[in-house]
Coordinates of C-alpha atoms in Angstrom, one line a residue:
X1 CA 0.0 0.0 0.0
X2 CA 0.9 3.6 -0.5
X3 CA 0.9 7.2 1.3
X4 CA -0.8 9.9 0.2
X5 CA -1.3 13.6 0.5
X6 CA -4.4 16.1 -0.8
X7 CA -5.0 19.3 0.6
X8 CA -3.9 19.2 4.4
X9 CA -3.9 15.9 4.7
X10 CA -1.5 12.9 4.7
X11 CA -3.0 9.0 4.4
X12 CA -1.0 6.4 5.3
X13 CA -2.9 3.2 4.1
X14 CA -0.1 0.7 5.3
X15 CA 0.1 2.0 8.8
X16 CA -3.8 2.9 9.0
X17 CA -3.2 6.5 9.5
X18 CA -5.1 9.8 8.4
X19 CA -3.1 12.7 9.6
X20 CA -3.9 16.6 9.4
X21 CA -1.4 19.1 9.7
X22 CA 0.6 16.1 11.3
X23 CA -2.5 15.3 14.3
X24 CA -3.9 12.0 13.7
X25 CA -7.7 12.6 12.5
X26 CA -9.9 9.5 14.2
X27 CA -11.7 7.5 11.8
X28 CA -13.7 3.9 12.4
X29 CA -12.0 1.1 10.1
X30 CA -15.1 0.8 7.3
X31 CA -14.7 4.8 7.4
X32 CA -10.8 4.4 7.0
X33 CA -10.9 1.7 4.3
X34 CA -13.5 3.1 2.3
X35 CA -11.6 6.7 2.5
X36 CA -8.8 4.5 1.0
X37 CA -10.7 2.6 -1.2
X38 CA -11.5 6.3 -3.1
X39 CA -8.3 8.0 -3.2
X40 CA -6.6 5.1 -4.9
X41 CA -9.4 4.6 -7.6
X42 CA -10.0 8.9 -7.2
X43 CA -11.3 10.3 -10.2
X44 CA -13.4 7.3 -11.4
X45 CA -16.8 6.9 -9.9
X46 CA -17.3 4.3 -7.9
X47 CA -20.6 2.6 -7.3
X48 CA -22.4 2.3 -3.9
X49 CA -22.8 -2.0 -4.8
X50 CA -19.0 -1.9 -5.3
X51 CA -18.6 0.1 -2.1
X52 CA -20.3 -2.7 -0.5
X53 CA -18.4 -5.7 -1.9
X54 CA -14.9 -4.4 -1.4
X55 CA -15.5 -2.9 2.1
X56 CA -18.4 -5.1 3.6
X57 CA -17.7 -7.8 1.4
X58 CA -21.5 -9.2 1.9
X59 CA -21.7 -8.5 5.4
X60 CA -25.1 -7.7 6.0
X61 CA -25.4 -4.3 7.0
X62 CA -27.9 -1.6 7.4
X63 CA -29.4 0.5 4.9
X64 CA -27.3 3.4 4.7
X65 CA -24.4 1.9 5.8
X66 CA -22.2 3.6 3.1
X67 CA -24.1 7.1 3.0
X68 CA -23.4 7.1 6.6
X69 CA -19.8 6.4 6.0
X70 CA -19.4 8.8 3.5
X71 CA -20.9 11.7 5.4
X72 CA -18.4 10.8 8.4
X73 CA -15.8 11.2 5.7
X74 CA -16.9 14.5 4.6
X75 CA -17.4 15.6 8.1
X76 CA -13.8 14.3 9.4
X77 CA -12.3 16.1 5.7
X78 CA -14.5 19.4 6.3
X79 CA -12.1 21.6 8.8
X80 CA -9.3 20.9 6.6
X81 CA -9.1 23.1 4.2
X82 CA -10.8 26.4 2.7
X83 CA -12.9 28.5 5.5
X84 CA -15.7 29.0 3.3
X85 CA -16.1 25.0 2.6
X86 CA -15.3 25.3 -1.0
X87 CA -12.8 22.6 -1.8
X88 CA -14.3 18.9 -2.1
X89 CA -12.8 15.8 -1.8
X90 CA -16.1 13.8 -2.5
X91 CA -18.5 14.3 -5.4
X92 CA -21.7 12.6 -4.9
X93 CA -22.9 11.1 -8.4
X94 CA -26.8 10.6 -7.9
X95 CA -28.3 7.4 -8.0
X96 CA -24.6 6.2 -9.1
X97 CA -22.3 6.3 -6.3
X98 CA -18.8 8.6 -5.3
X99 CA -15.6 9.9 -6.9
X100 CA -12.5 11.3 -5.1
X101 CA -12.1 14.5 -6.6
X102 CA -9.6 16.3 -5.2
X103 CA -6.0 16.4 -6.3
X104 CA -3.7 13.9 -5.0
X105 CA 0.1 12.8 -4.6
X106 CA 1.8 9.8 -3.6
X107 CA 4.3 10.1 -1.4
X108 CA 6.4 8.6 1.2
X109 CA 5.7 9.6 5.0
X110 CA 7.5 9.0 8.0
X111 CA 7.9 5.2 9.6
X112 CA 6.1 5.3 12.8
X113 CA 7.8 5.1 16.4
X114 CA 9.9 2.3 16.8
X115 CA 8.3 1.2 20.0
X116 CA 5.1 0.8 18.5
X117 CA 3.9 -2.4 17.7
X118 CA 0.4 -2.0 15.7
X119 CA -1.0 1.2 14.4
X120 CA -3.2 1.7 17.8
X121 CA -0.2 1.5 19.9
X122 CA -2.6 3.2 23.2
X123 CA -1.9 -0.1 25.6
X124 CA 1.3 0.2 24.8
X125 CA 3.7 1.7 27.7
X126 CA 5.7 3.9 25.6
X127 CA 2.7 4.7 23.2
X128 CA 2.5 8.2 24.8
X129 CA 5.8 9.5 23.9
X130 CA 4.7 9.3 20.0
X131 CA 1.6 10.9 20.3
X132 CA 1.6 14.5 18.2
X133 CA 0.1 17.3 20.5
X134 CA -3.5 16.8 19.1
X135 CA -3.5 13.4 20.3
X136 CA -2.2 14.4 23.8
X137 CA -5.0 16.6 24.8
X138 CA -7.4 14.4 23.6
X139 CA -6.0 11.7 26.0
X140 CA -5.5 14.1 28.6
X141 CA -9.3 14.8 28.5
X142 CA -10.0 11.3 28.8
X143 CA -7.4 10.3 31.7
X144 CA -8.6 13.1 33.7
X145 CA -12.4 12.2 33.5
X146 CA -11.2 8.8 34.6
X147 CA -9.1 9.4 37.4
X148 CA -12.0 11.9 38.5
X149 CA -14.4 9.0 38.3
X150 CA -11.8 7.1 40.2
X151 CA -11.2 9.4 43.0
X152 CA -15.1 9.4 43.3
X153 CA -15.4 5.7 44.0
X154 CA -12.4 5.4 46.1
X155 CA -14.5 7.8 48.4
X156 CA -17.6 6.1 48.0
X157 CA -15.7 2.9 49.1
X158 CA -14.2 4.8 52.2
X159 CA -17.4 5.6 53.0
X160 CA -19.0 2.2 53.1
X161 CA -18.8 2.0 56.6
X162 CA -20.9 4.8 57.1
X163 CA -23.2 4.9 54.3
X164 CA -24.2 0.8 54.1
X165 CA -25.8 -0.1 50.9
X166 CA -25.4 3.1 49.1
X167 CA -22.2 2.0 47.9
X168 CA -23.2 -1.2 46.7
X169 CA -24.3 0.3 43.6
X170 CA -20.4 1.2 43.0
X171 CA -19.0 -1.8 43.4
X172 CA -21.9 -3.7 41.1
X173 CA -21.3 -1.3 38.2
X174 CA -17.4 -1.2 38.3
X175 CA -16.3 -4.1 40.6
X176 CA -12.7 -2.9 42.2
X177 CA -9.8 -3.8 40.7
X178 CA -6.3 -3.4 42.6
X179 CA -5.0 -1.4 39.5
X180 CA -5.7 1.8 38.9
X181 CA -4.4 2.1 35.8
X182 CA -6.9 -0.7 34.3
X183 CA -9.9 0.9 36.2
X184 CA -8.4 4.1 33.8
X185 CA -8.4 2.0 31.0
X186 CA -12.2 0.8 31.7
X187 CA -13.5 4.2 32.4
X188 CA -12.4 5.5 29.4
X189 CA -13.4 2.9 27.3
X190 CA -16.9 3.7 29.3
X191 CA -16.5 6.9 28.2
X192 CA -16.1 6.0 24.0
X193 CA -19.6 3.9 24.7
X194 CA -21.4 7.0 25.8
X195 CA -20.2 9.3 23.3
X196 CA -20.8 7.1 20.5
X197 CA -18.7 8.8 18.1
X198 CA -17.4 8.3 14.8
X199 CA -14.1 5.7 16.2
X200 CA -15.5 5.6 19.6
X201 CA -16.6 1.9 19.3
X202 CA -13.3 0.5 18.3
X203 CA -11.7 2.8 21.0
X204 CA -13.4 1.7 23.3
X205 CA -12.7 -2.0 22.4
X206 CA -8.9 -1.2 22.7
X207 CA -9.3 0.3 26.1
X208 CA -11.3 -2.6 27.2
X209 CA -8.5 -5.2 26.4
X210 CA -5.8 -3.0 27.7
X211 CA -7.9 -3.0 31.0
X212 CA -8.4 -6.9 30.7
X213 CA -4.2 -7.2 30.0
X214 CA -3.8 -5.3 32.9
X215 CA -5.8 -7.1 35.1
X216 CA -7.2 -10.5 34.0
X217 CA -9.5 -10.9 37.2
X218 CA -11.3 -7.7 36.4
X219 CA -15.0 -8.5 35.4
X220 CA -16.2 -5.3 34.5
X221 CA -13.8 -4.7 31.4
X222 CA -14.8 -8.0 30.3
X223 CA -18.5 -6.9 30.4
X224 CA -17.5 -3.3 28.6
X225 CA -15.9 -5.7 25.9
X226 CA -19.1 -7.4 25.5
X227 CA -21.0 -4.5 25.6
X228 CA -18.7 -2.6 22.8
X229 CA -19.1 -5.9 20.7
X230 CA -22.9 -6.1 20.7
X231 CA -22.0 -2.2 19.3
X232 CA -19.9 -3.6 15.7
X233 CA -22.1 -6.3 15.4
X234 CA -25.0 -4.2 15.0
X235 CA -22.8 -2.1 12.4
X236 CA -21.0 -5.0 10.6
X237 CA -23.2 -8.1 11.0
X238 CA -20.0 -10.4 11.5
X239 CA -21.2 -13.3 13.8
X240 CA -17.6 -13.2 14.8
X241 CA -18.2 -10.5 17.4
X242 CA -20.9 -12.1 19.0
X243 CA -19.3 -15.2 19.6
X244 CA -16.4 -12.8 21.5
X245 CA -18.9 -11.1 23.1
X246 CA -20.7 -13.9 24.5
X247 CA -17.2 -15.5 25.7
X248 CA -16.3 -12.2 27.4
X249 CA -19.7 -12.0 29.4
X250 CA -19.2 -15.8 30.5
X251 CA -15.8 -14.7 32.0
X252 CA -17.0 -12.0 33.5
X253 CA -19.8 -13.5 35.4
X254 CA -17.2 -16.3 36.2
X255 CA -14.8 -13.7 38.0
X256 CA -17.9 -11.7 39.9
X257 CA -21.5 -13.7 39.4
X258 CA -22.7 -10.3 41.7
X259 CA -21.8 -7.8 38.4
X260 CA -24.8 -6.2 37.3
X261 CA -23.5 -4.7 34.4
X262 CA -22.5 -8.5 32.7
X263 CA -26.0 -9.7 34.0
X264 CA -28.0 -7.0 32.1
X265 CA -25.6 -7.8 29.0
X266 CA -26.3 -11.4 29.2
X267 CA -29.8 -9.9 29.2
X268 CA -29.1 -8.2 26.1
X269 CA -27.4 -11.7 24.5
X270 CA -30.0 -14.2 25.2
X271 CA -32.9 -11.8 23.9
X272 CA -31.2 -9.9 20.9
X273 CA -29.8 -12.9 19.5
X274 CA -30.6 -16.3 21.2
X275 CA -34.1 -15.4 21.5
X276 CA -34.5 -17.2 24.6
X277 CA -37.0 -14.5 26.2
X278 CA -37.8 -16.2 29.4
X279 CA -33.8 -16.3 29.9
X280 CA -33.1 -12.4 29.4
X281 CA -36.1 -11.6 31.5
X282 CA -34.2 -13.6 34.2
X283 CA -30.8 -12.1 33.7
X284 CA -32.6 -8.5 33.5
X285 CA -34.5 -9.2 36.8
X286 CA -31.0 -10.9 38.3
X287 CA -29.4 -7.5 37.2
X288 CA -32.0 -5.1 38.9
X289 CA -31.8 -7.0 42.1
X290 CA -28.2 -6.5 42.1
X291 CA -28.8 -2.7 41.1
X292 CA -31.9 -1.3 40.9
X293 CA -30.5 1.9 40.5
X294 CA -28.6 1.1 37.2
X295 CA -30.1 3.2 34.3
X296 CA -28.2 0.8 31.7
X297 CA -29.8 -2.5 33.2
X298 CA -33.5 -0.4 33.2
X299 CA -33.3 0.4 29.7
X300 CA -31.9 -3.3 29.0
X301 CA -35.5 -4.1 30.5
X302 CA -37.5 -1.5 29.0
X303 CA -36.5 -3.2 25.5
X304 CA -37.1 -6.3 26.0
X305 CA -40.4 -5.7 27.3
X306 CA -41.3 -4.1 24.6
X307 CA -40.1 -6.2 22.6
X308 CA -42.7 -8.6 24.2
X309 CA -45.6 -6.1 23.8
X310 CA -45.4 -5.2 27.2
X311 CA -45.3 -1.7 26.0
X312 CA -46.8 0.0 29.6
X313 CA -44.2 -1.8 31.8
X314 CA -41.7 -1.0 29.1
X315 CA -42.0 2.6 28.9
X316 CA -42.4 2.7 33.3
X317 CA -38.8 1.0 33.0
X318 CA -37.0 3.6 30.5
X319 CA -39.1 6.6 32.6
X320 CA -37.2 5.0 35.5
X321 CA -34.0 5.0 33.4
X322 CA -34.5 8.6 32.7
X323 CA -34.9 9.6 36.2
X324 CA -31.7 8.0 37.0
X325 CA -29.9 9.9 34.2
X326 CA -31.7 12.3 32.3
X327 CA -29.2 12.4 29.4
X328 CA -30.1 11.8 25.4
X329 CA -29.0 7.9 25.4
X330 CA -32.2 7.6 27.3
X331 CA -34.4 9.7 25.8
X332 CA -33.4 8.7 22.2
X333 CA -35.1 4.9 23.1
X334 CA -38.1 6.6 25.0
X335 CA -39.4 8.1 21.5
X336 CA -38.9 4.7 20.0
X337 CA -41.0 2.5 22.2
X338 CA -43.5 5.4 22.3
X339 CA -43.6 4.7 18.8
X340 CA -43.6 1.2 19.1
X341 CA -47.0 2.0 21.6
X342 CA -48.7 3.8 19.2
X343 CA -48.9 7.0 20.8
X344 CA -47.5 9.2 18.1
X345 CA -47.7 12.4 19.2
X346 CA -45.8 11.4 22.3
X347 CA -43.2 9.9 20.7
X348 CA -43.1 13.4 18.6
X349 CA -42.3 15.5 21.3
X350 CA -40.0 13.6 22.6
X351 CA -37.9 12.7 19.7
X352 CA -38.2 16.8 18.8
X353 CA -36.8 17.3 22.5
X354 CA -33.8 15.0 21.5
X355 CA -33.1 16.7 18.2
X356 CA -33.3 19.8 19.4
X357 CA -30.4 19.4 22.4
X358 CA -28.6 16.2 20.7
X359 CA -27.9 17.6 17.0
X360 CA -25.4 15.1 17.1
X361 CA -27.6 12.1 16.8
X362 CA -29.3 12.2 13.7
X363 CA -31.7 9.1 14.1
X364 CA -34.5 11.2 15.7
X365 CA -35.8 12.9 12.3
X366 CA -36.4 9.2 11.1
X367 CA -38.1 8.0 14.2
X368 CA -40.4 10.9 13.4
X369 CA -41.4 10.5 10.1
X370 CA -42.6 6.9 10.9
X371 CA -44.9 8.7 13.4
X372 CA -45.9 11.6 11.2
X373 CA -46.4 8.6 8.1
X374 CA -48.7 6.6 10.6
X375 CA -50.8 9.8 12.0
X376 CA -51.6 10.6 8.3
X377 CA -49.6 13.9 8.5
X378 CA -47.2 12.9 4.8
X379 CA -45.9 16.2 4.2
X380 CA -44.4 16.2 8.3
X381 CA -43.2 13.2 7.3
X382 CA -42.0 14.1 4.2
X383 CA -40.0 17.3 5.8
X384 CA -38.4 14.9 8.4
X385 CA -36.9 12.1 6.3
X386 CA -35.2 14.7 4.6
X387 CA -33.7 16.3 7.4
X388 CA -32.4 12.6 8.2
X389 CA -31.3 11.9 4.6
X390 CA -29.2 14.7 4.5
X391 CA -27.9 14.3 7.5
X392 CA -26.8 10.7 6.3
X393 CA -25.0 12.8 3.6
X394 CA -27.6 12.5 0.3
X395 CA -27.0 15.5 -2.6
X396 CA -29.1 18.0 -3.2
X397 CA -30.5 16.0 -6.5
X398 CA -31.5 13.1 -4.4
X399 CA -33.6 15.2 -2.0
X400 CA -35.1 17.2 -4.7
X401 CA -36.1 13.9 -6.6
X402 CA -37.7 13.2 -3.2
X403 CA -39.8 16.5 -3.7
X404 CA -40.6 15.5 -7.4
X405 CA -42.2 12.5 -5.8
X406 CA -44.5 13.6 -3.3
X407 CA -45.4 16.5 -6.1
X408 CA -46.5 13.8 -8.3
X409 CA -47.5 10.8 -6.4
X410 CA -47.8 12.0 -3.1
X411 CA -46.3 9.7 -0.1
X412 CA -46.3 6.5 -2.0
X413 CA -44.4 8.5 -4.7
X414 CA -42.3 9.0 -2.1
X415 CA -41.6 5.6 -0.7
X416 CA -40.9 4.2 -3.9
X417 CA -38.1 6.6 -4.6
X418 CA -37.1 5.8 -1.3
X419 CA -36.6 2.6 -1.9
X420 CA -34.9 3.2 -5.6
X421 CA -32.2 5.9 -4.4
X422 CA -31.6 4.7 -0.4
X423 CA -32.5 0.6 -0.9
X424 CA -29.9 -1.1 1.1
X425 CA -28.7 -4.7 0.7
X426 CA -29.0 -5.4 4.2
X427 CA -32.7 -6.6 5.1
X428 CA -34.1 -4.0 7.6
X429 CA -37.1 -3.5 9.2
X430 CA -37.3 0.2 7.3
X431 CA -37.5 -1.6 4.5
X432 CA -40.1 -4.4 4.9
X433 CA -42.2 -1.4 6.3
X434 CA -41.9 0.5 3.2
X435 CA -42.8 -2.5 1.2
X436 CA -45.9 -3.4 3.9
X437 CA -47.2 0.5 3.2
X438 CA -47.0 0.3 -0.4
X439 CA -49.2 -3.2 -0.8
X440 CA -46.0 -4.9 -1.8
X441 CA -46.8 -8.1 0.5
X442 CA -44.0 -10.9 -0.8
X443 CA -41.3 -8.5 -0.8
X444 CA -42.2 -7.6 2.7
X445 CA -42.1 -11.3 3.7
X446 CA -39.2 -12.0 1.5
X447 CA -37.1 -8.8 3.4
X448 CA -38.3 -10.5 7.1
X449 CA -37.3 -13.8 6.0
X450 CA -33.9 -12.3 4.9
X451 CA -34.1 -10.7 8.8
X452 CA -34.7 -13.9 10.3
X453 CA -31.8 -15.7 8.6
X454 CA -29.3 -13.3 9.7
X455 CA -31.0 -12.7 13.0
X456 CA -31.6 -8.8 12.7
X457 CA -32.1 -7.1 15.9
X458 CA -34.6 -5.1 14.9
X459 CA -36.8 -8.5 14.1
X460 CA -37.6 -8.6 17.9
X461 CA -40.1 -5.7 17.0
X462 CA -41.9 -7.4 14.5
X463 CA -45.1 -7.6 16.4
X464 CA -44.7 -3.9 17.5
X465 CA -44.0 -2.0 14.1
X466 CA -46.6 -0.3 13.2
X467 CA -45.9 0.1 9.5
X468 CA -46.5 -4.2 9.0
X469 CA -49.7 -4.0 9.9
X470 CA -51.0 -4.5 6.3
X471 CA -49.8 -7.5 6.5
X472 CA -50.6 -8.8 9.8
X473 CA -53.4 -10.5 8.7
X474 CA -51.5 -12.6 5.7
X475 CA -51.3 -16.6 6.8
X476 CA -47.6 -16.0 6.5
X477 CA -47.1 -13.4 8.9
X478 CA -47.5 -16.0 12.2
X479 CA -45.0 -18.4 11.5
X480 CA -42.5 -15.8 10.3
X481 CA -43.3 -14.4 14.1
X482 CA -42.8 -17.4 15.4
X483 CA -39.9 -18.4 13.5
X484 CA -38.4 -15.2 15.6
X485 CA -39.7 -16.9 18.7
X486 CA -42.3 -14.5 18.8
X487 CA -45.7 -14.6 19.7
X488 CA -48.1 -12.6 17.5
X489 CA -50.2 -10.6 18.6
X490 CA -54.2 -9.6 17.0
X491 CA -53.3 -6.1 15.2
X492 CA -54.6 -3.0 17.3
X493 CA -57.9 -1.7 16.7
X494 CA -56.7 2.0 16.3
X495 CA -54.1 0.5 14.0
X496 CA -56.4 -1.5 11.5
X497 CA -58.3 1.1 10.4
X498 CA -55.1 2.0 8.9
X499 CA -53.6 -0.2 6.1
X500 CA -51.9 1.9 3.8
X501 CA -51.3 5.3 3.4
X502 CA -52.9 8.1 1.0
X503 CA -52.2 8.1 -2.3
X504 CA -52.6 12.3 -2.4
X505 CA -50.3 14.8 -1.0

C-alpha cells in the first residue's frame, strides 16, 4: 500500500493513519478503508454496490451503511481546508455512487515510532511518547475524566462503613480492581460507549482489552468488551463479534457472578440474539436485584419488554432509566418505544426534544417521520426524512427527486423513490415497512425472512411495528413471528383502520 497527501492531509494506508497538519484525525475502520478505497481509484466513480463488496464484502449491513460512511468522511475532511467549505474531496454522483475528486500525490511519509507495535499503539507503555500534541490533549481529556471517576469511587468505598448499601451500587457497576491504571483504561473505554462517536466503538474496544491485560481478574472490562461488541455487530453483521462477546460475558460472570453490568448484558445476548426471552427476562430481573438503581440494566429491561408487547411496563422502565440519568441515550429509546405503543404524538415530542439538544444524533428525524407517516400527517413526514437523509449525507438532487415525488404521487411516490435511491442490501425492518405501506406483501415477507436468517435485531419488533400491519393479517405473517420466537399478537384496533397510506399529498 501507499501514502498519500491532498489538501492538508496525509494518508498512510499501510500503517492505517489519516493525519492533518501532522494530528492523527480519528476515523472507524469501514470509514478508513472506504476513504482509502477512493483515493486510490479517485477520479473514477465508484458505485455504492462496489462500495459494499470491497468494504463489507457481503456482510449484511444496514441501509445506509455507506451514505453514513461517506458523510463521516466529509465531516472528518470538512475543517481541513478552505474556510468557506469550497474545496471537495467527495463528489456525490446521484443514483450512481462517489468519486475522489480532489488532487492527490503519492508520497512517502515517515515510519512510525519504533516502539510501536500496531498502528493503535494506546496499551502500549511507551505509546504516549509518540503521540503528536493533538492526540495528547485528547487523551488528557479522557485520563482526567477517569481518574476523576476514580477518586469518586475510592471515596464512596471509604465511606461504606458509614453509608451501608449506598455504595453497593459502585462496586456492582465497576467491581474494584487493585490497579488503577486498568480501572483508567475501563472508564475511558466507558467513556467512548457514551459518546458514540465516529471511532468511539473500536476505542473503546482497545481500552477494554488494555484493562483486561492489565488485570485479568477484572469482570467489568470483560463486560465493557461485551458490551462494545454487541456495538460492531450491530454495524457489521460479523457473527464473529458475538461469539467474542458472549465468551467475554461468560468470563466476566465467572470472576464476579454479583456484576450487574454483565447480568443485564447477558440480558441483552440471550434476547437480541438467542431469543430465549424467558432467559433475558431472568438475567434483566437478576441484574435489577443487584442494582436497581442502574439506568443501563432499566433500559436493557424497557426493550425487552417491549419487545414482548409489554409496552406500559416497558416505557415505566425507560421513565425510570431517565430519572436516573436524564441524558439523550435515554431519551433517544423513550421516543422509540413510544412509537412502538402507538402514541404518536408522544413519541413526537419527545424525539423533537432529542433533536433539538442532541444535533449530534441524527436518528430522531427518522423515528419521526414513521410517526408523522402513521398519523396521516405525509408532508411532516415528508419534511423529516429529509432532514435525516441529508444528514446521512444525500445531494441536493437526491432530496429534490424526493420532492418530485410527493409533487407527483404523493407519499407512495415518495416511498418508492425511497426505496430506488436509499434501498440497502442489508434486510431491515425500514424496508419491509416501506414495502408493507406500499401493498407490496411478498417483498415484505421475502425482506423479514432475509431478517430472520441473519437474526436482525430489529426483528424482535416485528409484532410492534406499526408500519406491518397491512400485512398482519396474511397466513404468513405467524410463522414468520414465530420463526423469531415471537408470539403474534391480533393487530390494534386504532391500527387497523389504517392499512396503507394516502395516495394524495
Amino acid at each position: 500500500m501507499s501514502a498519500y497527501r491532498f489538501g492538508t492531509f496525509e494518508l498512510d494506508a499501510a500503517e492505517r493513519r489519516l493525519l492533518r497538519d501532522g494530528d492523527p484525525v480519528p476515523l472507524t475502520p469501514k470509514a478508513f478503508d472506504t476513504l482509502v478505497y477512493l483515493v486510490e481509484r479517485r477520479g473514477r466513480l465508484v458505485t455504492k454496490d462496489e462500495l459494499l463488496e470491497a468494504i463489507w464484502a457481503g456482510a449484511f449491513v444496514e441501509e445506509g451503511s455507506v451514505p453514513r460512511t461517506i458523510h463521516v468522511l466529509r465531516k472528518a475532511l470538512s475543517a481541513g481546508d478552505r474556510e468557506d467549505g469550497t474545496l471537495r474531496y467527495i463528489e456525490t454522483v446521484p443514483t450512481k455512487g462517489y468519486r475522489f475528486v480532489a488532487p492527490v500525490t503519492q508520497c512517502d511519509l515517515p515510519a512510525p515510532a519504533t516502539g510501536a507495535s500496531r498502528p493503535d499503539a494506546r496499551s502500549e507503555p511507551d505509546a504516549m511518547h509518540t503521540r503528536r500534541p493533538g492526540a495528547w490533549r485528547a487523551a488528557a481529556v479522557l485520563t482526567a475524566f477517569a481518574l476523576l471517576v476514580l477518586a469518586l469511587v475510592v471515596s464512596a468505598w471509604h465511606a461504606r462503613d458509614r453509608h451501608g448499601p449506598a455504595t453497593a451500587r459502585v462496586e456492582r457497576a465497576g467491581p474494584p480492581t487493585s490497579s488503577g491504571a486498568a480501572y483508567a483504561r475501563f472508564q475511558s473505554g466507558r467513556l467512548h460507549l457514551a459518546r458514540h462517536l465516529p471511532g468511539d466503538i473500536d476505542a473503546a474496544i482497545a481500552d477494554f482489552e488494555a484493562a483486561i491485560e492489565l488485570d485479568p481478574t477484572y469482570a467489568a472490562a470483560y463486560a465493557g468488551k461485551a458490551d462494545a461488541k454487541f456495538f460492531q455487530y450491530w454495524e457489521t453483521g460479523s457473527h464473529d463479534d458475538i461469539v467474542q462477546a458472549r465468551l467475554a460475558i461468560r468470563t466476566a460472570l465467572a470472576l464476579r457472578d454479583d456484576n450487574a453490568y454483565a447480568h443485564a448484558l447477558h440480558c441483552r445476548l440471550l434476547g437480541t440474539y438467542d431469543w430465549d426471552f424467558a432467559g433475558a427476562e431472568a438475567e434483566c430481573r437478576r441484574a435489577l436485584a443487584l442494582d436497581a438503581g442502574n439506568d443501563e440494566v432499566r433500559r436493557e429491561m424497557a426493550f425487552l419488554l417491549s419487545a414482548l408487547g409489554r409496552h406500559d411496563e416497558a416505557l415505566m422502565e425507560m421513565d425510570a432509566a431517565i430519572a436516573i440519568a436524564p441524558t439523550s441515550f435515554n431519551k433517544r429509546p423513550r421516543g422509540m418505544l413510544l412509537y412502538f405503543s402507538r402514541r404518536y404524538d408522544d413519541a413526537v415530542a419527545q424525539l423533537q426534544q432529542v433533536e433539538a439538544t442532541d444535533p449530534e444524533y441524527t436518528g430522531a428525524s427518522r423515528w419521526i417521520a414513521r410517526c408523522l407517516e402513521q398519523a396521516g400527517d405525509y408532508a411532516g413526514a415528508l419534511e423529516a426524512l429529509i432532514r435525516f437523509r441529508e444528514s446521512a449525507g444525500a445531494s441536493p438532487e437526491l432530496i429534490a427527486s424526493l420532492r418530485r415525488a410527493y409533487e407527483s404521487a404523493g407519499w407512495p411516490g415518495v416511498l418508492r423513490a425511497s426505496l430506488s435511491h436509499f434501498g440497502s442490501a442489508s434486510p431491515n425492518l425500514d424496508t419491509a415497512g416501506t414495502h408493507a405501506q406500499l401493498g407490496d406483501v411478498d417483498a415484505a415477507f421475502a425482506v423479514l425472512d432475509r431478517m430472520i436468517a441473519a437474526r436482525r435485531v430489529m426483528i424482535l419488533h416485528l409484532d410492534s411495528e406499526p408500519r406491518l400491519d397491512p400485512v398482519r393479517h396474511d397466513p404468513r405473517y405467524e410463522a414468520v413471528a414465530r420463526r423469531a420466537g415471537l408470539r403474534p399478537r391480533s393487530t390494534p384496533a386504532a391500527a387497523s383502520a389504517r392499512t396503507s397510506p394516502a395516495h394524495t399529498p
